[in-house]
CSV table of C-alpha atoms in Angstrom, one decimal:
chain,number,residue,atom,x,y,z
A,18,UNK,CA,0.0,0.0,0.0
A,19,UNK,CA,1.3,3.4,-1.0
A,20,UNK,CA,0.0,6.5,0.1
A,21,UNK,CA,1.0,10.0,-0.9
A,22,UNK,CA,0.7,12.9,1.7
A,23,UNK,CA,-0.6,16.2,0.2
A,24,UNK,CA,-1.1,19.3,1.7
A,25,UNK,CA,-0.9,23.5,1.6
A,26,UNK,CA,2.4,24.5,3.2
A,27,UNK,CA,2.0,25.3,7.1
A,28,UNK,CA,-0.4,22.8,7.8
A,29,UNK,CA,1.6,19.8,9.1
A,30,UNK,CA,2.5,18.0,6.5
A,31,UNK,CA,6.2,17.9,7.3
A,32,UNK,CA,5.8,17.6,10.7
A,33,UNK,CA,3.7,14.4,10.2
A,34,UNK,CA,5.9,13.2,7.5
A,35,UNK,CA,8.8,13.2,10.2
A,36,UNK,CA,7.0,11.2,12.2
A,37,UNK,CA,6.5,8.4,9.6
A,38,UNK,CA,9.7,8.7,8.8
A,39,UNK,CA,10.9,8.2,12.7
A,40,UNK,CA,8.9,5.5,13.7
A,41,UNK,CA,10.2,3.5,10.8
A,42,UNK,CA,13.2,3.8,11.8
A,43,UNK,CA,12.3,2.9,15.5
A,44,UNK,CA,10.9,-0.2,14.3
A,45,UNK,CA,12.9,-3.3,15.1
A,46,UNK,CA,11.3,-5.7,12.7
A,47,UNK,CA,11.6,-4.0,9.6
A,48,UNK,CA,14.1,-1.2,9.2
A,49,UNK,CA,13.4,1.6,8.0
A,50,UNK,CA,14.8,2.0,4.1
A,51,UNK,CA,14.5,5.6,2.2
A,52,UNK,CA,14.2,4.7,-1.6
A,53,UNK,CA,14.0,8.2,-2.1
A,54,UNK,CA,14.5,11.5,-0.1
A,55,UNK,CA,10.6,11.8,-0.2
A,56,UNK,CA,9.5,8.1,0.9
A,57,UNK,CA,9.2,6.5,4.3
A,58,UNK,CA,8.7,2.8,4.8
A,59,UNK,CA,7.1,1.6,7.9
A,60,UNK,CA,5.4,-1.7,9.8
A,61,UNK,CA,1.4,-2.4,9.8
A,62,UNK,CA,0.8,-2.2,13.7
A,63,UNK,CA,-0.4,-6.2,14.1
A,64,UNK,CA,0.0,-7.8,17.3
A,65,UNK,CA,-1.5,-11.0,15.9
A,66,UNK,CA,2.2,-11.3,14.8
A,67,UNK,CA,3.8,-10.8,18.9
A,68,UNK,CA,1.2,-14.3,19.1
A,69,UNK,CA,2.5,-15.8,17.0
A,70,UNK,CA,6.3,-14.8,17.5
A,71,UNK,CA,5.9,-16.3,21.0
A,72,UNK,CA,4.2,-19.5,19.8
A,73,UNK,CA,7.3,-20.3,17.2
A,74,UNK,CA,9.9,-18.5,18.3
A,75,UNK,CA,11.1,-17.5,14.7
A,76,UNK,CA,14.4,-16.9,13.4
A,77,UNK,CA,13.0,-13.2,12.1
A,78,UNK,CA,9.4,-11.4,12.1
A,79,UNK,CA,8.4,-9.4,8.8
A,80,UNK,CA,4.9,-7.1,9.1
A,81,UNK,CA,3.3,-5.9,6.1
A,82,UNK,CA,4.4,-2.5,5.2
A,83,UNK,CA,2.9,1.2,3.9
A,84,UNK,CA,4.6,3.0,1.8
A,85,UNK,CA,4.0,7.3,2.8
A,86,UNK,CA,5.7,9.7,0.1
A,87,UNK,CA,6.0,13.1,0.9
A,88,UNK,CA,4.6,15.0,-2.3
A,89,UNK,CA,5.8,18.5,-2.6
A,90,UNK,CA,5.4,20.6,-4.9
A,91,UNK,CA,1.5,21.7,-4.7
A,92,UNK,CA,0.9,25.5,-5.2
A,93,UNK,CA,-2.7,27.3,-7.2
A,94,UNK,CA,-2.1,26.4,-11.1
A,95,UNK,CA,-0.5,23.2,-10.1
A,96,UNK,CA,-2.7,21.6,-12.8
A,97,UNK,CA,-1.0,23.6,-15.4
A,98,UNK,CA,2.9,23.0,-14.5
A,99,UNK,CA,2.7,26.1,-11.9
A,100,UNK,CA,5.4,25.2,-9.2
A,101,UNK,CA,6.5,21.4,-9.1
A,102,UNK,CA,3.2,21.1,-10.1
A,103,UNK,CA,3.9,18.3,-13.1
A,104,UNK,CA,6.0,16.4,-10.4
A,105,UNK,CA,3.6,16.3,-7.9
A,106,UNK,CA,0.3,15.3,-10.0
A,107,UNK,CA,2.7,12.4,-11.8
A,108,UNK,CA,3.4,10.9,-7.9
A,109,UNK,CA,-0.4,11.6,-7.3
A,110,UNK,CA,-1.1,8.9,-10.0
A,111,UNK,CA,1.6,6.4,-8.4
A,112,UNK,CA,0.0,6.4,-4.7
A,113,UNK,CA,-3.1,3.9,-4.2
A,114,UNK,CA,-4.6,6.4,-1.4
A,115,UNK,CA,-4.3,10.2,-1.1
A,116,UNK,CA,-3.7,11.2,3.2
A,117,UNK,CA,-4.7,15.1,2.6
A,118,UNK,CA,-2.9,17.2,5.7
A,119,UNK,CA,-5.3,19.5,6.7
A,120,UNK,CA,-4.9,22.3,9.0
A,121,UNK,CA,-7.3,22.7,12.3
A,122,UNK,CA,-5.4,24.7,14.7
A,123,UNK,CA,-4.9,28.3,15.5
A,124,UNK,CA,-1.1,29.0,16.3
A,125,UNK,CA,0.1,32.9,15.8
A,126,UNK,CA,3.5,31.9,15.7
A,127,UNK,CA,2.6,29.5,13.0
A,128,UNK,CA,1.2,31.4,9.6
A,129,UNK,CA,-1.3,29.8,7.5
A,130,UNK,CA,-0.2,30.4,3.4
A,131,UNK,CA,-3.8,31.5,2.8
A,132,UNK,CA,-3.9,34.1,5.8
A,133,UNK,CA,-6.2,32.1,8.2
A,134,UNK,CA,-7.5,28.8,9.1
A,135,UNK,CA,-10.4,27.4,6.7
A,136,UNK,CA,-10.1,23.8,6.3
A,137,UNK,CA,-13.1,24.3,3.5
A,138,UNK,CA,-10.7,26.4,1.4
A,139,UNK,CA,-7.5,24.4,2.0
A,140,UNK,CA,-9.7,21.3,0.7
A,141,UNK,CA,-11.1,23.2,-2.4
A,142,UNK,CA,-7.5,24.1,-3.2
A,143,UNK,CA,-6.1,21.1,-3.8
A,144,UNK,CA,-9.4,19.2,-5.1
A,145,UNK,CA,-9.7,22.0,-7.8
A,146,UNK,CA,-6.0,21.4,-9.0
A,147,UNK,CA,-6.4,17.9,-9.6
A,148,UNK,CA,-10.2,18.4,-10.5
A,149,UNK,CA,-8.4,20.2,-13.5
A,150,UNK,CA,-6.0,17.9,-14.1
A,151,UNK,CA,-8.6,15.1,-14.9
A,152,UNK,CA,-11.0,17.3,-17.2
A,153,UNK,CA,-7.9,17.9,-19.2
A,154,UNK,CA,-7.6,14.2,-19.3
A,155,UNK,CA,-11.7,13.9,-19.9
A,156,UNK,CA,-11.2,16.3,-22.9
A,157,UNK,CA,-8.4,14.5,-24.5
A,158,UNK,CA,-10.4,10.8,-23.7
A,159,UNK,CA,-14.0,12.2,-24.7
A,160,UNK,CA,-12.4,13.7,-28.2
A,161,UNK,CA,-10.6,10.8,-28.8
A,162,UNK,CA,-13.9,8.2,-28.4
A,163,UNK,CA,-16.1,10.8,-30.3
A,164,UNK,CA,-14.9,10.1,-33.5
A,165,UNK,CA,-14.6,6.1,-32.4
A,166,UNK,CA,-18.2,6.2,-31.9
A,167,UNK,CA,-18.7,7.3,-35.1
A,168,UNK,CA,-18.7,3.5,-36.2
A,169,UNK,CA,-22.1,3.2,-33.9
A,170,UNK,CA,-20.6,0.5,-31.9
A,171,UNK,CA,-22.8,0.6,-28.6
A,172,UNK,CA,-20.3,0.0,-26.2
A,173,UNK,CA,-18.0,3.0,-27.4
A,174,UNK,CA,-21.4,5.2,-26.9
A,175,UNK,CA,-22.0,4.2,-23.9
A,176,UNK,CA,-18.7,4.5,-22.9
A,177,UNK,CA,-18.8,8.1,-24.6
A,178,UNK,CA,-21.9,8.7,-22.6
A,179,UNK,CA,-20.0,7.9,-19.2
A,180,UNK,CA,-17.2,9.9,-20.1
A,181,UNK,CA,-19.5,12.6,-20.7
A,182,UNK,CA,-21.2,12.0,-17.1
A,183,UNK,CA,-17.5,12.4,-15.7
A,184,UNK,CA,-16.2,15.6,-17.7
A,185,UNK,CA,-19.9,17.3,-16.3
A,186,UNK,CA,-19.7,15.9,-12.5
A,187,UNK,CA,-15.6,17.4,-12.5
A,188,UNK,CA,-17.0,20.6,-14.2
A,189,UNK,CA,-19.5,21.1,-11.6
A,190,UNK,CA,-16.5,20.4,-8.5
A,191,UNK,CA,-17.4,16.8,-8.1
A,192,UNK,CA,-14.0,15.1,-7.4
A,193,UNK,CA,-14.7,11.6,-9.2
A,194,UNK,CA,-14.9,9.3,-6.5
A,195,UNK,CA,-17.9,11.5,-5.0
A,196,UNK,CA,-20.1,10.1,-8.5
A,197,UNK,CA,-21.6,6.9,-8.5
A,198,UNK,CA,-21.2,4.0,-11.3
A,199,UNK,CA,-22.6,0.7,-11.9
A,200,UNK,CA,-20.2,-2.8,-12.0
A,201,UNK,CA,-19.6,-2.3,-15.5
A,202,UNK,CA,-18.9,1.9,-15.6
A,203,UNK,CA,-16.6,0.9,-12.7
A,204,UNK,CA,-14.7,-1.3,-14.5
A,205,UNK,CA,-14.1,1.8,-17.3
A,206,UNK,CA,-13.4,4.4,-14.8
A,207,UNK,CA,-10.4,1.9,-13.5
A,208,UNK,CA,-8.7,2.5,-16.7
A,209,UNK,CA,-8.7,6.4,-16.5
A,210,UNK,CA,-6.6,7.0,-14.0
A,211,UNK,CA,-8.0,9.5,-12.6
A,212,UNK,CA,-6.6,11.4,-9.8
A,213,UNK,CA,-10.1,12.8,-7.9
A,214,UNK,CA,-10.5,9.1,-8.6
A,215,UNK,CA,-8.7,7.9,-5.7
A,216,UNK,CA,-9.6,7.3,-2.4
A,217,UNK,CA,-8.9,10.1,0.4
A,218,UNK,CA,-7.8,10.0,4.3
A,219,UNK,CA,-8.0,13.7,5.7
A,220,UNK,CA,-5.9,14.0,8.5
A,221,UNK,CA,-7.2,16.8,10.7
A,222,UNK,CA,-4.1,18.2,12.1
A,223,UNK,CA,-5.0,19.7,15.4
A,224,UNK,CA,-3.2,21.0,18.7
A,225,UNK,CA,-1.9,19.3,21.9
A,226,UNK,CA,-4.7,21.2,23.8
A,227,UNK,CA,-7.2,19.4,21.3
A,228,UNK,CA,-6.0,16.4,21.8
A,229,UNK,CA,-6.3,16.4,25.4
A,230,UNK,CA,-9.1,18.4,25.8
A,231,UNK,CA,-11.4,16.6,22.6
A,232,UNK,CA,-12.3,17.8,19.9
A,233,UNK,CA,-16.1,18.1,20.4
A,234,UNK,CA,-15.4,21.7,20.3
A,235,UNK,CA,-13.4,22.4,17.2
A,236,UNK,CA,-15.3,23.7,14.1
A,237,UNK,CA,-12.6,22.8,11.7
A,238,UNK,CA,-13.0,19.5,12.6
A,239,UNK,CA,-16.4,19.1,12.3
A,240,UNK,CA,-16.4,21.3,9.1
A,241,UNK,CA,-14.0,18.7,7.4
A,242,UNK,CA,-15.9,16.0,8.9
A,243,UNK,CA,-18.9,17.0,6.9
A,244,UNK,CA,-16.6,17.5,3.5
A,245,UNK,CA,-15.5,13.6,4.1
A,246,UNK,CA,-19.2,12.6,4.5
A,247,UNK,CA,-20.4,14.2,1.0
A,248,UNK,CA,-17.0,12.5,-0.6
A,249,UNK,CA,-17.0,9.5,0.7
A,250,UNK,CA,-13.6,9.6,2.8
A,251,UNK,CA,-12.3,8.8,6.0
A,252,UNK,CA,-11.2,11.4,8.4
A,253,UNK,CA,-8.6,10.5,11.2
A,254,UNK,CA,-8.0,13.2,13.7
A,255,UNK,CA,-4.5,13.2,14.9
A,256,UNK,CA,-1.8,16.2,16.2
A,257,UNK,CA,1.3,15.8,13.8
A,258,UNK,CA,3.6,17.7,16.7
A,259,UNK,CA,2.8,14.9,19.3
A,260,UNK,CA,3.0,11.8,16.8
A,261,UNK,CA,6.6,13.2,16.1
A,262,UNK,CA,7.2,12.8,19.8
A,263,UNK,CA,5.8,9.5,20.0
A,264,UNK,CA,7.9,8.4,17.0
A,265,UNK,CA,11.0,8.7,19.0
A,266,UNK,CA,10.2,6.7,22.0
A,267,UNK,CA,10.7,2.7,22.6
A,268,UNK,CA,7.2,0.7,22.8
A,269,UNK,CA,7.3,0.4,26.2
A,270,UNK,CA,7.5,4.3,26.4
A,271,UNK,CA,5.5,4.7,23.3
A,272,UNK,CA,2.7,2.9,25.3
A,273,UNK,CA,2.7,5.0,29.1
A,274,UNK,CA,3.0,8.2,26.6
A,275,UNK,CA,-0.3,7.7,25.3
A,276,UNK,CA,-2.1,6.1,28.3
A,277,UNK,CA,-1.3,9.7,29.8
A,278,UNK,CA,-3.1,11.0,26.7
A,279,UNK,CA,-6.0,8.8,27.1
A,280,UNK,CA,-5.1,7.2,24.0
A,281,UNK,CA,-5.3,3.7,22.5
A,282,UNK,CA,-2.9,3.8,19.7
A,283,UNK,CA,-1.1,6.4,17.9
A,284,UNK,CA,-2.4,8.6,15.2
A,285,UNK,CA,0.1,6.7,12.9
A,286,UNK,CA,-1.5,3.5,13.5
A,287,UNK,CA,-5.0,4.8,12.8
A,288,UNK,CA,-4.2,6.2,9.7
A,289,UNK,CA,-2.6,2.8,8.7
A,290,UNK,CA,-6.0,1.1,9.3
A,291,UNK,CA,-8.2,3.6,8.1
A,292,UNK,CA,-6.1,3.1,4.7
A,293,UNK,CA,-6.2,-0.4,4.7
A,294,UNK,CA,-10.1,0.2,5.4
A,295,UNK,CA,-10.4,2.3,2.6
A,296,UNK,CA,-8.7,-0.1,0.1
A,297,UNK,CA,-9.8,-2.8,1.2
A,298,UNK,CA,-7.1,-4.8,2.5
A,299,UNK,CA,-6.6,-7.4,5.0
A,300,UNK,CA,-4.1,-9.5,5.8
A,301,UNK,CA,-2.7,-13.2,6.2
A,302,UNK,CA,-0.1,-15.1,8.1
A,303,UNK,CA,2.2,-17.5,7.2
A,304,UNK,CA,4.8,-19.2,10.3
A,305,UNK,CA,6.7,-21.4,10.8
A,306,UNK,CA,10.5,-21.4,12.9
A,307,UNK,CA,12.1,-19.4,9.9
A,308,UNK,CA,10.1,-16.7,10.0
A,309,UNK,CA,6.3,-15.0,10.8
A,310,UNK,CA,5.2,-12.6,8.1
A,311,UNK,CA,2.1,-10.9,7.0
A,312,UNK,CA,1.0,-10.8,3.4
A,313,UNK,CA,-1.2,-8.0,2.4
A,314,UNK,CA,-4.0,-8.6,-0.4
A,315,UNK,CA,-7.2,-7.3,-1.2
A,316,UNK,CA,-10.2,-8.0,-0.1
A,317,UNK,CA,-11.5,-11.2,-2.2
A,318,UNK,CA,-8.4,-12.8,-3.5
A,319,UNK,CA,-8.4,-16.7,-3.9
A,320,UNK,CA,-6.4,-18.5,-2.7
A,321,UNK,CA,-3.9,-19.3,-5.4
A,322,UNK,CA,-3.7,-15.2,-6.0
A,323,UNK,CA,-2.7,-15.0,-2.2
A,324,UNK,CA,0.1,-17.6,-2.9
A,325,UNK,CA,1.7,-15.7,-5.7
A,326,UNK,CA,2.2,-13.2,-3.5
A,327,UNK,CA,4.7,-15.2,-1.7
A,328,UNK,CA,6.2,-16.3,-4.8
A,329,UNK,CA,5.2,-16.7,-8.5
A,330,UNK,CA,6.0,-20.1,-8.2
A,331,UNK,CA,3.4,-20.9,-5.2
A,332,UNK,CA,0.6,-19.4,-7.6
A,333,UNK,CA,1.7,-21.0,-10.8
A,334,UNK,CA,1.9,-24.9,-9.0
A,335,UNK,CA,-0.9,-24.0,-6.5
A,336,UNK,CA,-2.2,-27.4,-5.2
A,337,UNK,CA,-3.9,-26.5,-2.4
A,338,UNK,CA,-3.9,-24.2,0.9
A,339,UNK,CA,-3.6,-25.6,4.2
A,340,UNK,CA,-5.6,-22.9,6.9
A,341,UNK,CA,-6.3,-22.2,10.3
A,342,UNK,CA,-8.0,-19.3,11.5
A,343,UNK,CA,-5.6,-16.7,14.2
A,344,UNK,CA,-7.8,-17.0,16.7
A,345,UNK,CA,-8.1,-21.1,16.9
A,346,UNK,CA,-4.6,-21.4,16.1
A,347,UNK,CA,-4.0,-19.3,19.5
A,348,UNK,CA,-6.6,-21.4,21.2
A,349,UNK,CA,-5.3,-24.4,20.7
A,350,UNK,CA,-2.2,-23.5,21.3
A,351,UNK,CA,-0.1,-25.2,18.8
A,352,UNK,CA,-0.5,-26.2,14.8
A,353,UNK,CA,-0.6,-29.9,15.4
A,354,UNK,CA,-3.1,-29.2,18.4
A,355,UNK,CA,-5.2,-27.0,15.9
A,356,UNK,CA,-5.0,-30.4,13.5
A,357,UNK,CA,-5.8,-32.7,15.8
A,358,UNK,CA,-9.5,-30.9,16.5
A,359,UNK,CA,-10.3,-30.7,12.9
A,360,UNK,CA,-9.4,-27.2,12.7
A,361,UNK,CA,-6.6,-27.0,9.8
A,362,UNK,CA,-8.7,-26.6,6.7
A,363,UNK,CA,-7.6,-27.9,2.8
A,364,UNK,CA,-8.9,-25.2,0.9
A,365,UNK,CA,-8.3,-25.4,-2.9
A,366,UNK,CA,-8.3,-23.0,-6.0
A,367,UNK,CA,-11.6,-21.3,-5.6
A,368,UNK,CA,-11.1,-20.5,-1.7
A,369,UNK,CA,-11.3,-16.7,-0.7
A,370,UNK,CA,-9.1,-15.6,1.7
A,371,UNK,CA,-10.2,-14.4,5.0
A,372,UNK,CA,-8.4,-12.3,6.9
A,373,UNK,CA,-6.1,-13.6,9.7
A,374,UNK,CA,-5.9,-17.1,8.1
A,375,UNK,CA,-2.5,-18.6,9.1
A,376,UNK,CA,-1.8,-20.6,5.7
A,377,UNK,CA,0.9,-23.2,4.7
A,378,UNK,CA,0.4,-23.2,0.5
A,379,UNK,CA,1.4,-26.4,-1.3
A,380,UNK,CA,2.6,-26.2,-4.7
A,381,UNK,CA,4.5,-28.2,-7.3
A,382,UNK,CA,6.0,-26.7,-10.3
């Protein structure tokens, strides 16, 4: 999973990127790696793996991962090559999730770009750049089918006629993914490419008083609630100053910091399962003494699909899958106690994978 962080400049984006950026480098199981100035690799928060670490005692853990790129560049007229503005829509169509920073804190020593805190504006700002973006891709597409439908050929009118749906919902501010298709028109809309297209986290960036007081009484909040609600997004409210903090403390630490803030889990963390949420990811297990590792896949994927994952091999000789659910595997106690009550499945080509299932695939090539 990739997600790209966007944002106006003051709003937290930095500050939050930071954060990623330390806590994979605080995590023990999968160092941090920079494959570019700009991107932060870091660990899926899964404890189902600390189970099952204790239960094998493997020679080396491995969590899924989330990609986060930092993607400068965004000023007005981005959509016509203002600023980095060709940089940053070309990493916009490389991300599979967009997490948009926005601003919902008053801070005088901190000055907002646009002159004052309006997390309605900030949002309309970067919506209309890449609103434009796609109608000058909608022109290009809808000009290009016209004269293809010429021929009369009813699936390049109809196609035509959803194009045309698209260009008017952008034109009237619609960000793509706010418009509504049928199975088929989804499968079209796939190829486009489109960047209002793709799903959306907000992050509402608020202060350390916020966080500890709640944030029943913020407006910008509840303003970019209401934005997420008409889109369709998710909205994680988190304090970019504090998860920097948190990013540099052990878990031990990491876990007494945020019982004094009456806190659960970390911003981070949420925003990690609010993206796998959105995408509709889970994930499953595979150990054994070598190693514990979680696989992520979407939402649906057979079994065979879930093997090539592991290796191209494992899908291309798939014989069959051999299953236990997490939570009878931790029951039981053991694999071969698992077995012995009934409870390790053979599951075979047409088997959709659930998430949590520990799986030992069985292939020949």
């Amino acid at each position: 999973m990739k997600i790209g962080i966007v944002g106006l400049p003051n709003v937290g984006k930095s500050t939050l990127f930071n954060a990623i950026t330390k806590a994979g480098a605080e995590c023990a199981n999968y160092p941090f790696c920079t494959i570019e100035p700009n991107l932060g690799v870091v660990a899926v928060p899964d404890e189902r793996l600390t189970r099952l670490a204790e239960m094998y005692q493997p020679e080396k853990v491995t969590p899924a991962t989330v990609e986060f790129v930092d993607i400068a560049g965004l000023v007005k007229g981005a959509s016509q090559g203002e600023g980095l503005g060709n940089k940053f829509l070309s990493h916009i169509r490389e991300v599979d999730a967009i997490l948009h920073v926005v601003r919902c804190f008053a801070e005088d020593n901190i000055v907002h770009v646009e002159g004052a805190i309006d997390p309605a504006r900030d949002v309309e700002i970067i919506n209309l750049e890449l609103i434009l973006a796609d109608l000058e891709t909608m022109e290009k597409r809808i000009e290009k089918t016209r004269n293809l439908a010429k021929s009369g050929d009813k699936k390049i009118l109809a196609a035509l006629d959803l194009y045309t749906r698209i260009q008017k919902g952008l034109a009237e501010g619609l960000p793509v993914r706010a418009l509504s298709f049928d199975e088929d028109e989804q499968e079209l809309v796939k190829e486009l490419f489109l960047l209002t297209q793709k799903p959306v986290i907000y992050a509402a960036n608020i202060s350390e008083q916020d966080l500890t007081d709640g944030v029943k009484n913020n407006p910008w909040v509840a303003t970019l609630q209401n934005i997420a609600e008409r889109e369709g997004a998710e909205v994680v409210v988190i304090c970019a100053a504090i998860e920097e903090e948190i990013a540099q403390l052990d878990e031990e630490d990491k876990q007494i910091f945020l019982a004094d803030l009456g806190l659960k889990e970390s911003g981070l963390d949420r925003l990690i399962k609010a993206g796998y949420k959105l995408l509709g990811l889970i994930s499953f297990l595979t150990a054994g003494p070598k190693e514990v590792r979680a696989w992520t896949i979407t939402e649906g994927t057979k079994a065979p699909q879930a093997a090539g994952k592991i290796h191209s091999d494992f899908e291309r000789g798939f014989i069959r899958a051999e299953i236990v659910a997490y939570e009878d595997l931790i029951r039981c106690g053991s694999y071969t106690a698992a077995k012995e009550k009934g409870l390790v499945r053979l599951e075979g080509k047409d088997y959709v994978m659930k998430d949590g299932d520990v799986t030992l695939f069985r292939f020949n090539v």
